[in-house]
Short mmCIF file of C-alpha atoms and ligand atoms in Angstrom, two decimals:
data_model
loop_
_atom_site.label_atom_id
_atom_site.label_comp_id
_atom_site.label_asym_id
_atom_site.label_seq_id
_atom_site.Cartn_x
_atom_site.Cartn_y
_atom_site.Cartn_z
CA UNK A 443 3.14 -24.99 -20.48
CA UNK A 444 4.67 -25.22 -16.98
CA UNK A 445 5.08 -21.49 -15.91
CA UNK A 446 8.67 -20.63 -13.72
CA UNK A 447 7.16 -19.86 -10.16
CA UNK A 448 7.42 -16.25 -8.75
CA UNK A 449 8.55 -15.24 -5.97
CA UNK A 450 7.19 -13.21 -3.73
CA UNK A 451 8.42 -12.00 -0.34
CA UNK A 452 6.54 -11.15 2.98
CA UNK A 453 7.98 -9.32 5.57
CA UNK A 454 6.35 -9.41 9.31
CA UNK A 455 4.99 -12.37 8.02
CA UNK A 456 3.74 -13.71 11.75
CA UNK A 457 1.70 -10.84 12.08
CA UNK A 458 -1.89 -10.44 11.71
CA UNK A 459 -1.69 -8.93 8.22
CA UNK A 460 0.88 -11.84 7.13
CA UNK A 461 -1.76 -14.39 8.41
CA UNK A 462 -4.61 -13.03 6.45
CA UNK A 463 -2.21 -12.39 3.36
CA UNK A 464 -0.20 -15.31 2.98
CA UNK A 465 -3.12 -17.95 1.82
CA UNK A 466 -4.41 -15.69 -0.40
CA UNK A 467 -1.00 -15.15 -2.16
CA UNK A 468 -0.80 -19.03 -2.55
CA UNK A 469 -4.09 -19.44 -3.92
CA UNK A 470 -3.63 -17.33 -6.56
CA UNK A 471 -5.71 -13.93 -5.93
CA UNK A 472 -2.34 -12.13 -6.07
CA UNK A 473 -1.39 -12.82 -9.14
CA UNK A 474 -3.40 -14.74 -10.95
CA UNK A 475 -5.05 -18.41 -10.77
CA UNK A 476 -2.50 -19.60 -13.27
CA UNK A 477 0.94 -17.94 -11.88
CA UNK A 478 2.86 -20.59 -9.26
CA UNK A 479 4.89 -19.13 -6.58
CA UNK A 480 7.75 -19.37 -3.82
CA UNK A 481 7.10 -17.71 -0.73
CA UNK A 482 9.83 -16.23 1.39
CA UNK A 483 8.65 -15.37 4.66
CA UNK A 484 10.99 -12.99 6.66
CA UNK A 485 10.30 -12.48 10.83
CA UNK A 486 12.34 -11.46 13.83
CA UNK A 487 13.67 -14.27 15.42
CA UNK A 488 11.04 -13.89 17.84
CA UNK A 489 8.76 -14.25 15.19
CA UNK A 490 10.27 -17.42 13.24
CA UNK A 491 8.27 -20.05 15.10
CA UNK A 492 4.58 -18.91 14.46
CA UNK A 493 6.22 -18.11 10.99
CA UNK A 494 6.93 -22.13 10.93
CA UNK A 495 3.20 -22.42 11.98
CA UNK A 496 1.59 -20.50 9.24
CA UNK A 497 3.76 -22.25 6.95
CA UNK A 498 2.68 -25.46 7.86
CA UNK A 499 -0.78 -24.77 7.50
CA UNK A 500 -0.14 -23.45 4.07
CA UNK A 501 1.51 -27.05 3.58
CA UNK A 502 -1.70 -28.00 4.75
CA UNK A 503 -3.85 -26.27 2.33
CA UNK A 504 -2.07 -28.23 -0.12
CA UNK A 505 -2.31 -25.02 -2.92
CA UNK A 506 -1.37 -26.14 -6.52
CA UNK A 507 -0.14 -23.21 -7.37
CA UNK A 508 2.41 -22.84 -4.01
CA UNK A 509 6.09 -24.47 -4.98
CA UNK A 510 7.92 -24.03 -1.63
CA UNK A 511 8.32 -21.77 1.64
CA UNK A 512 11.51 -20.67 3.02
CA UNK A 513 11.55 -19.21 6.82
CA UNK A 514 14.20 -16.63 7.45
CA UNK A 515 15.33 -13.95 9.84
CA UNK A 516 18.34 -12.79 7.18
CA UNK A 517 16.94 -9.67 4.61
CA UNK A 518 19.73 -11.04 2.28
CA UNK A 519 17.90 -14.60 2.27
CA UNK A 520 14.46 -13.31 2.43
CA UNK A 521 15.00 -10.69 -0.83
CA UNK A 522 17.22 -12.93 -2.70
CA UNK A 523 15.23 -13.55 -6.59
CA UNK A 524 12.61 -12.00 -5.15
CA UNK A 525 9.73 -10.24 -7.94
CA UNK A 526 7.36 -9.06 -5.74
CA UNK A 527 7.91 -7.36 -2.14
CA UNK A 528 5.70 -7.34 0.82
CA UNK A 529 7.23 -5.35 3.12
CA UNK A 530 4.16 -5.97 6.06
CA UNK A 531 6.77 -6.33 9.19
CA UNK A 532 6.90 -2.74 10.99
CA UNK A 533 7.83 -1.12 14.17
CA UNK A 534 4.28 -0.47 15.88
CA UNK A 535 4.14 3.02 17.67
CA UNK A 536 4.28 2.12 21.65
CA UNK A 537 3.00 3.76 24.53
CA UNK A 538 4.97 7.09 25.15
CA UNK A 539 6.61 6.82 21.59
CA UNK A 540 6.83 10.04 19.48
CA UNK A 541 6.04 10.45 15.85
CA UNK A 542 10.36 10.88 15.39
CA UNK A 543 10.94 7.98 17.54
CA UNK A 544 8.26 6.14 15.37
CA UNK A 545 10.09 6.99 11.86
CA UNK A 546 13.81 6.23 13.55
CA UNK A 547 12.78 2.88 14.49
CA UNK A 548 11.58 1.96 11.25
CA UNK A 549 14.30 3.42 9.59
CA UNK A 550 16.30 0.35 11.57
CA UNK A 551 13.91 -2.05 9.62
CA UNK A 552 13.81 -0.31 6.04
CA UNK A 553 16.88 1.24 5.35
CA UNK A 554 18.28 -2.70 5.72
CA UNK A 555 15.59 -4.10 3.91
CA UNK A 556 15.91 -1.58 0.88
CA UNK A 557 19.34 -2.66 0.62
CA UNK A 558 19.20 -6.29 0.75
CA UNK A 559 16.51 -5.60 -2.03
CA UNK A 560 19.09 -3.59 -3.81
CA UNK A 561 21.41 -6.53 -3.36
CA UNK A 562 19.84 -9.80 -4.11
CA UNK A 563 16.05 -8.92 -5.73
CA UNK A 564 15.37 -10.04 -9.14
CA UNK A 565 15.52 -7.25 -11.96
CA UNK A 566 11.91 -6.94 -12.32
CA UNK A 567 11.40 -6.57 -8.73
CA UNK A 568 8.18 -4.48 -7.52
CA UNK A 569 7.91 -3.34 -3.92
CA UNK A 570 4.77 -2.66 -1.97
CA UNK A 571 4.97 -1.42 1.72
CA UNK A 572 2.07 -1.87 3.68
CA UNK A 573 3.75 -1.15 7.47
CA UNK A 574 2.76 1.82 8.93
CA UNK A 575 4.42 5.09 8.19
CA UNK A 576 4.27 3.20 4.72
CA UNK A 577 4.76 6.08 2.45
CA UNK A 578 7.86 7.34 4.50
CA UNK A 579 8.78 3.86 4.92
CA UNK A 580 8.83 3.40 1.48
CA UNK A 581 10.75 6.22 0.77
CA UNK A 582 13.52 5.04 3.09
CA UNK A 583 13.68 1.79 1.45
CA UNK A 584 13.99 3.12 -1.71
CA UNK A 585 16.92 5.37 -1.04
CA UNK A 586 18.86 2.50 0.41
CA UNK A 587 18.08 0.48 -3.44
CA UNK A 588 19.70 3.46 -5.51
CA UNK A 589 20.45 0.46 -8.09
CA UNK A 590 16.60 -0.40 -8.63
CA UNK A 591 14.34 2.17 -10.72
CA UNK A 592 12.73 4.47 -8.01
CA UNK A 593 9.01 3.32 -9.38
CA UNK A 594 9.39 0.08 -8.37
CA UNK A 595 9.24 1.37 -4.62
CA UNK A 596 4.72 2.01 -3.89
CA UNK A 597 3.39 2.43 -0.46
CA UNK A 598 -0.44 1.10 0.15
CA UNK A 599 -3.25 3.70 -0.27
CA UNK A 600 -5.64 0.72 -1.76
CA UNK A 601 -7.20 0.18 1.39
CA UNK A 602 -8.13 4.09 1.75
CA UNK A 603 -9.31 3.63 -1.95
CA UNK A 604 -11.81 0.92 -1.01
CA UNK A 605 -13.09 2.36 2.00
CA UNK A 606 -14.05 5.56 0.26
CA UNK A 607 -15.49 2.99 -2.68
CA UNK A 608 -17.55 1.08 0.16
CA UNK A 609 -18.64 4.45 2.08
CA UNK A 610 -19.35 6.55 -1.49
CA UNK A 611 -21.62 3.24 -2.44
CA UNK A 612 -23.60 3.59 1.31
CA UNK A 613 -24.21 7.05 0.67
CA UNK A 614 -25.79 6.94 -3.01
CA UNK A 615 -26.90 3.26 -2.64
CA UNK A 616 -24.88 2.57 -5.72
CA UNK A 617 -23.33 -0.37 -6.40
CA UNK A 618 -19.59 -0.65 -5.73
CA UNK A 619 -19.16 -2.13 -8.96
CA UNK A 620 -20.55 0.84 -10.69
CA UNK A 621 -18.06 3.59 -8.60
CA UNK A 622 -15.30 4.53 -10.66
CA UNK A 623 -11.95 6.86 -11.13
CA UNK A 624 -12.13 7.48 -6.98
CA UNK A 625 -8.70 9.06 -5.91
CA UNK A 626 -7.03 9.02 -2.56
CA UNK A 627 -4.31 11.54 -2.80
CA UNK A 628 -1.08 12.44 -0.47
CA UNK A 629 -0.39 10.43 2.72
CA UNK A 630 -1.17 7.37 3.89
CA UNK A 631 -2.65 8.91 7.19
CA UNK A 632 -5.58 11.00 8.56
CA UNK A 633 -4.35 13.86 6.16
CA UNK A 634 -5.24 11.74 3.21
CA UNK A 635 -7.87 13.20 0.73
CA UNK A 636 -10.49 11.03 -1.13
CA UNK A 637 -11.54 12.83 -3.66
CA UNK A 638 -14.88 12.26 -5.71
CA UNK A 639 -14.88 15.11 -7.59
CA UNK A 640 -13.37 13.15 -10.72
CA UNK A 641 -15.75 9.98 -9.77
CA UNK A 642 -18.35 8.58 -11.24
CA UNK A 643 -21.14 6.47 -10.47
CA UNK A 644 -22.69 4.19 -12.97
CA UNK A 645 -21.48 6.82 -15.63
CA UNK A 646 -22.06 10.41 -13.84
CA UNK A 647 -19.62 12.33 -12.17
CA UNK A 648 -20.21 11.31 -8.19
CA UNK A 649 -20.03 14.85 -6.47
CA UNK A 650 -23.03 15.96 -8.92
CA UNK A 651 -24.63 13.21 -7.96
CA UNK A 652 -24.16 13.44 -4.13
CA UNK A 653 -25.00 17.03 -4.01
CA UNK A 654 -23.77 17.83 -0.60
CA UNK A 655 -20.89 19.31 0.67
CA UNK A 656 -21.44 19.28 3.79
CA UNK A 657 -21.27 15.24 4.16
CA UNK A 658 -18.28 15.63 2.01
CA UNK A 659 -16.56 17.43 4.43
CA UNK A 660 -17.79 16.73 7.31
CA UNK A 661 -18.92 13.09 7.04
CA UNK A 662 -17.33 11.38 4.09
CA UNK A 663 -13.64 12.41 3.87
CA UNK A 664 -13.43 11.98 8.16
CA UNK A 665 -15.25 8.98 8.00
CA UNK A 666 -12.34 7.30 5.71
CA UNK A 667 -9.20 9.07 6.80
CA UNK A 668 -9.84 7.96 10.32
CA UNK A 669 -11.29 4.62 9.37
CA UNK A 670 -8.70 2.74 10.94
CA UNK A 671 -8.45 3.91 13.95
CA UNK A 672 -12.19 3.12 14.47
CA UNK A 673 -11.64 -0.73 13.38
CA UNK A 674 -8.98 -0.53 16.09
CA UNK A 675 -11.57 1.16 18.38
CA UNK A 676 -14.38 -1.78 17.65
CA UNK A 677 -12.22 -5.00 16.91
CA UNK A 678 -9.71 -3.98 19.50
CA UNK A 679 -6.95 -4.67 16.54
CA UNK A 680 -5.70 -2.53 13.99
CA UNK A 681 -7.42 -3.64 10.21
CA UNK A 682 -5.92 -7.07 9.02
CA UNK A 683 -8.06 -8.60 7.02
CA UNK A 684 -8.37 -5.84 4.82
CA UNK A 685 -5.37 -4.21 4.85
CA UNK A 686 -4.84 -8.14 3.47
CA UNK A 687 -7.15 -7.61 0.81
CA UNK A 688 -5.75 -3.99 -0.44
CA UNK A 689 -2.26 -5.42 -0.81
CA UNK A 690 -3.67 -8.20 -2.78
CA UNK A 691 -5.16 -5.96 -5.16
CA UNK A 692 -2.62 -3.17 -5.20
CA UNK A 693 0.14 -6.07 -6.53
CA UNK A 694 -2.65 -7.19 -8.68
CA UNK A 695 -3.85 -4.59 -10.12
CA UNK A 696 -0.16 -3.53 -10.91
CA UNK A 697 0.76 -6.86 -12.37
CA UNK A 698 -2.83 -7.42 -14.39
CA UNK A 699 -3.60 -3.66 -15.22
CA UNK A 700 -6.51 -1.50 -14.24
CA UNK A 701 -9.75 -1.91 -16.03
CA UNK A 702 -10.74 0.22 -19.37
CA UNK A 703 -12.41 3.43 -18.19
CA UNK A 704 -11.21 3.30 -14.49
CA UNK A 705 -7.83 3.71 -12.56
CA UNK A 706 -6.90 3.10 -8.53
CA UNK A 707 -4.84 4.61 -6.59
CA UNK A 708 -1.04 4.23 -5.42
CA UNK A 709 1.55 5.66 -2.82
CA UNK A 710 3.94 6.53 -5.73
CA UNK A 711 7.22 8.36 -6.20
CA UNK A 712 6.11 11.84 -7.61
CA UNK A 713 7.41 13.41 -11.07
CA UNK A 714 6.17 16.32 -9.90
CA UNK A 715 2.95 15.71 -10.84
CA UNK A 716 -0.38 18.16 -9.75
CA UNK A 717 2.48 20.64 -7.37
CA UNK A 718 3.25 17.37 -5.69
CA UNK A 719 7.28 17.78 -4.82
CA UNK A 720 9.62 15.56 -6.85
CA UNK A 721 9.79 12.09 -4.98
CA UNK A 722 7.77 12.03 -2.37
CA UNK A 723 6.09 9.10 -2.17
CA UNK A 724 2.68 10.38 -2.38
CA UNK A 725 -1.00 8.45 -3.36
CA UNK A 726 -2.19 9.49 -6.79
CA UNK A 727 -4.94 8.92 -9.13
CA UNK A 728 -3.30 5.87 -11.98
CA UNK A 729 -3.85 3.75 -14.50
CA UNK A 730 -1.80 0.25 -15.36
CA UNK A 731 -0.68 -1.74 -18.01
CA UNK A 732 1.78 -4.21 -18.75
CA UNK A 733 3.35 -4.51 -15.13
CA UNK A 734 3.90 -0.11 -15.37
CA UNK A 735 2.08 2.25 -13.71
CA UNK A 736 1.14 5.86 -15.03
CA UNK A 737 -0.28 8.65 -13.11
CA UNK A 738 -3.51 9.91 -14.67
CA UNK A 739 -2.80 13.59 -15.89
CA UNK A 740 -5.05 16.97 -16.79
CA UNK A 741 -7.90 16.34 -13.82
CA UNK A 742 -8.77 19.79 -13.27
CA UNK A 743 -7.91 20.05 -9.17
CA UNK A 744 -10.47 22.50 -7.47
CA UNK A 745 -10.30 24.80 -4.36
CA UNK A 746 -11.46 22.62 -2.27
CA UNK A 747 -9.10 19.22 -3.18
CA UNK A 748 -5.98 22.08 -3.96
CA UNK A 749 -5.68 22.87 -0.46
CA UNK A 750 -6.51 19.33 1.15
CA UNK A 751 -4.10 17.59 -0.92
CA UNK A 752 -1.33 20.18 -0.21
CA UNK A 753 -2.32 19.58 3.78
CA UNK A 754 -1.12 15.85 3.41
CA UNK A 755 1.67 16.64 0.50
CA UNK A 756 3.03 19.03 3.30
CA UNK A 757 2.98 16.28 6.17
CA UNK A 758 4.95 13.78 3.64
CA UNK A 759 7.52 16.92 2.91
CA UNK A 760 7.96 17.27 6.77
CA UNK A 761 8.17 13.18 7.28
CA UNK A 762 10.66 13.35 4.57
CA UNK A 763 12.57 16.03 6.23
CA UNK A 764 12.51 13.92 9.63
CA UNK A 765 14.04 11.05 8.22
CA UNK A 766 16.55 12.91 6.18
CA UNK A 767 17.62 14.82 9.68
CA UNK A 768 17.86 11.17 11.08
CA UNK A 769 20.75 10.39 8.26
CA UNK A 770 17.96 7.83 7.18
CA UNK A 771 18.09 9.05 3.13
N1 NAI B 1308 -0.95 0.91 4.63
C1 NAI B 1308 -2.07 0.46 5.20
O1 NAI B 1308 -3.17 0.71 4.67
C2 NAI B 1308 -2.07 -0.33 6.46
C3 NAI B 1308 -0.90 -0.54 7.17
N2 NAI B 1308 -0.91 -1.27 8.34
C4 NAI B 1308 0.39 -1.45 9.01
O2 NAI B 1308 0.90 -2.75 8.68
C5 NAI B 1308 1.85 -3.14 9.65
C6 NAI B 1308 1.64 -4.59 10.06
O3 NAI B 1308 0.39 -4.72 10.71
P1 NAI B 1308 0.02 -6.06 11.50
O4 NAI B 1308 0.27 -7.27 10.66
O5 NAI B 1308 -1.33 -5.84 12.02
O6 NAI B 1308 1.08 -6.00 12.68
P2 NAI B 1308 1.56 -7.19 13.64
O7 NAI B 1308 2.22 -6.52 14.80
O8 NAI B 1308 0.47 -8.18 13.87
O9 NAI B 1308 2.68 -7.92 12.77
C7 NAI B 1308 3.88 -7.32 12.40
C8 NAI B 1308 4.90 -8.43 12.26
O10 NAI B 1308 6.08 -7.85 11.76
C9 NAI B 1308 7.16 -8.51 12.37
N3 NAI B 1308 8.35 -7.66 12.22
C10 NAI B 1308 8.74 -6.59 12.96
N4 NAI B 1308 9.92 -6.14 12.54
C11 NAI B 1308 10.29 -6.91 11.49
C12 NAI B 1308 11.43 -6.94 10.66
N5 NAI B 1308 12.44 -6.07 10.82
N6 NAI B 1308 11.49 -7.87 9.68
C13 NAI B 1308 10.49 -8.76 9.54
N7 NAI B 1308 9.40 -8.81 10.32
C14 NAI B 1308 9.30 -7.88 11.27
C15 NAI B 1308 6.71 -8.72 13.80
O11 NAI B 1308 7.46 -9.74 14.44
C16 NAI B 1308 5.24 -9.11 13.59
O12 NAI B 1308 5.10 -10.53 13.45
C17 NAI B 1308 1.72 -2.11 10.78
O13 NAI B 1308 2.75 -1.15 10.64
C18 NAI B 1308 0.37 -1.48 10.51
O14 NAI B 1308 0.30 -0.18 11.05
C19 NAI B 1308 -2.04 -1.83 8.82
C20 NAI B 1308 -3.23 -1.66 8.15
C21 NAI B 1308 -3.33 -0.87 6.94
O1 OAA B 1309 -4.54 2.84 11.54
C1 OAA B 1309 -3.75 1.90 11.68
O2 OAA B 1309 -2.92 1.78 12.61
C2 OAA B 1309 -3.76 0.81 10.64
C3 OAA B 1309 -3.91 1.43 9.33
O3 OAA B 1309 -3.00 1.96 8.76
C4 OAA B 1309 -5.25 1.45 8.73
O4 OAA B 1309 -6.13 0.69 9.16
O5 OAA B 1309 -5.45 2.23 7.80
#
């Protein structure tokens, strides 16, 4: 049976992330090895021609699964059908740029994009913003969609998720494979919390097993919060490759559910969820299934997550209340 193609739209597609994204999209690790897609790639002007590059060495790959590429600068064009979002294309903070200055600018970018999405994306449309502030971000995109449900809007905390998988499985010597129900709660930012207090490794709970709360505090939980500033520190870059990878397998994971007896973790409008304010887009602990998501309820929070994850829940409340003051939501 010949399947309809999806499509799926990439924003800031010339960038580094876009390059390290876009062939993995079209050979099938985002969705599946059997699902055929469209791309739409949307750029700046400035950013159409090495678009037009990338997209002819896709052409070049000659993917089975990719059914056509369409180059555009116009959000209306770009979003139009779309099922899936990338929204990778952000304002990067510059040199003598404040945090306000940071969230205004991409407010120019969003606001427009969450209402072309509102416009001309197909009903099932999901959304996943990876640009940086990408839980704010998200947030100001989805106020500008009032039309599509408010869960379809998710801001990446999957690359957070697999550090602390990767840096958890150092530790113990465990294999990653054998690390489950990790949870990166609240902000996409050095605030975040990974929490392994509801984790378990090959089957026992993972802060038993590490025994020391001391690397916890002091070793673990800085190591990942701050992990990508120290990839921009050694590779002179900020992540690409697998902030790549993390968008592949948030969108997959979402589409293809998570595995029995785990869950992952998503930048997700609260329901008020664990003293989390109503709508902030904040990372939780959830399971999927059948293209939904549902955040995992009755983990017993302790002192020392309670007042970590109301740290970064506080810095999302005061992001939100910076973009509201800009007339952004
Ligand atoms: N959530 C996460 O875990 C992570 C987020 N990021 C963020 O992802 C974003 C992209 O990173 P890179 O690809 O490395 O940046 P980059 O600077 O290499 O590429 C960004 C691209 O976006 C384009 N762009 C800018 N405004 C646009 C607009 N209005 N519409 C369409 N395209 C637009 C630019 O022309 C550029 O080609 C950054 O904000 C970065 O901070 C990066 C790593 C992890
Ligand atoms: O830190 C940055 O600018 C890029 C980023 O979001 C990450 O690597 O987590």
């Amino acid at each position: 049976m010949t399947r309809t193609p999806v499509n799926v739209t990439v924003t800031g597609a010339a960038g580094q992330i876009g390059y390290a994204l876009l062939f993995r999209i079209a050979s099938g690790h985002l969705l599946g090895a059997d699902v055929p897609v469209k791309l739409r790639l949307l750029e700046i002007p400035q950013g159409l021609k090495a678009a037009e590059g990338t997209a002819m060495e896709l052409d070049d790959c000659a993917f089975p699964l990719l059914r056509g590429i369409e180059i555009t600068d116009d959000p209306n064009v770009a979003f139009d059908g779309a099922n899936v979002a990338l929204l990778v294309g952000a304002r990067p903070r510059t040199k003598g740029m404040e945090r306000g200055d940071l969230l205004e600018a991409n407010g120019g970018i969003f606001k427009p994009q969450g209402k072309a999405i509102n416009d001309h994306a197909a009903d099932d449309v999901k959304v996943l913003v990876v640009g940086n502030p990408a839980n704010t971000n998200a947030l100001i995109a989805q106020a500008a969609a009032p039309d599509v449900p408010a869960e379809r809007f998710t801001a990446m905390t999957r690359l957070d998720h697999n550090r602390a998988i990767s840096q958890l499985a150092a530790k113990t010597g465990a294999a990653v494979s054998d690390i489950k129900k990790l949870t990166i709660w609240g902000n996409h930012s050095a605030t975040q919390y990974p929490d392994i207090f509801h984790a378990e490794i090959a089957g026992k709970n993972a802060a038993e097993a590490v025994n020391d709360e001391v690397w916890l505090a002091d070793t673990f939980i800085p190591t990942v919060a701050k992990r990508g500033a120290a990839i921009i520190e050694a590779r002179g870059a900020s992540s690409a490759a697998s902030a790549a990878n993390a968008a592949i397998d948030h969108v997959h994971t979402w589409v293809n559910g998570t595995a029995e007896g785990d869950w992952t973790s998503m930048g997700i409008p609260s329901d008020g969820s664990y003293g989390v304010p109503e709508g902030l887009i904040s990372s939780f602990p959830v399971t999927c299934e059948g293209g939904a998501y549902k955040i995992v309820q009755g983990l017993d929070i302790n002192e020392f997550s309670r007042t970590r994850i109301d740290a970064s829940v506080q810095e999302l409340a005061e992001e939100r209340d910076a973009v509201r003051g800009l007339g952004l939501l």
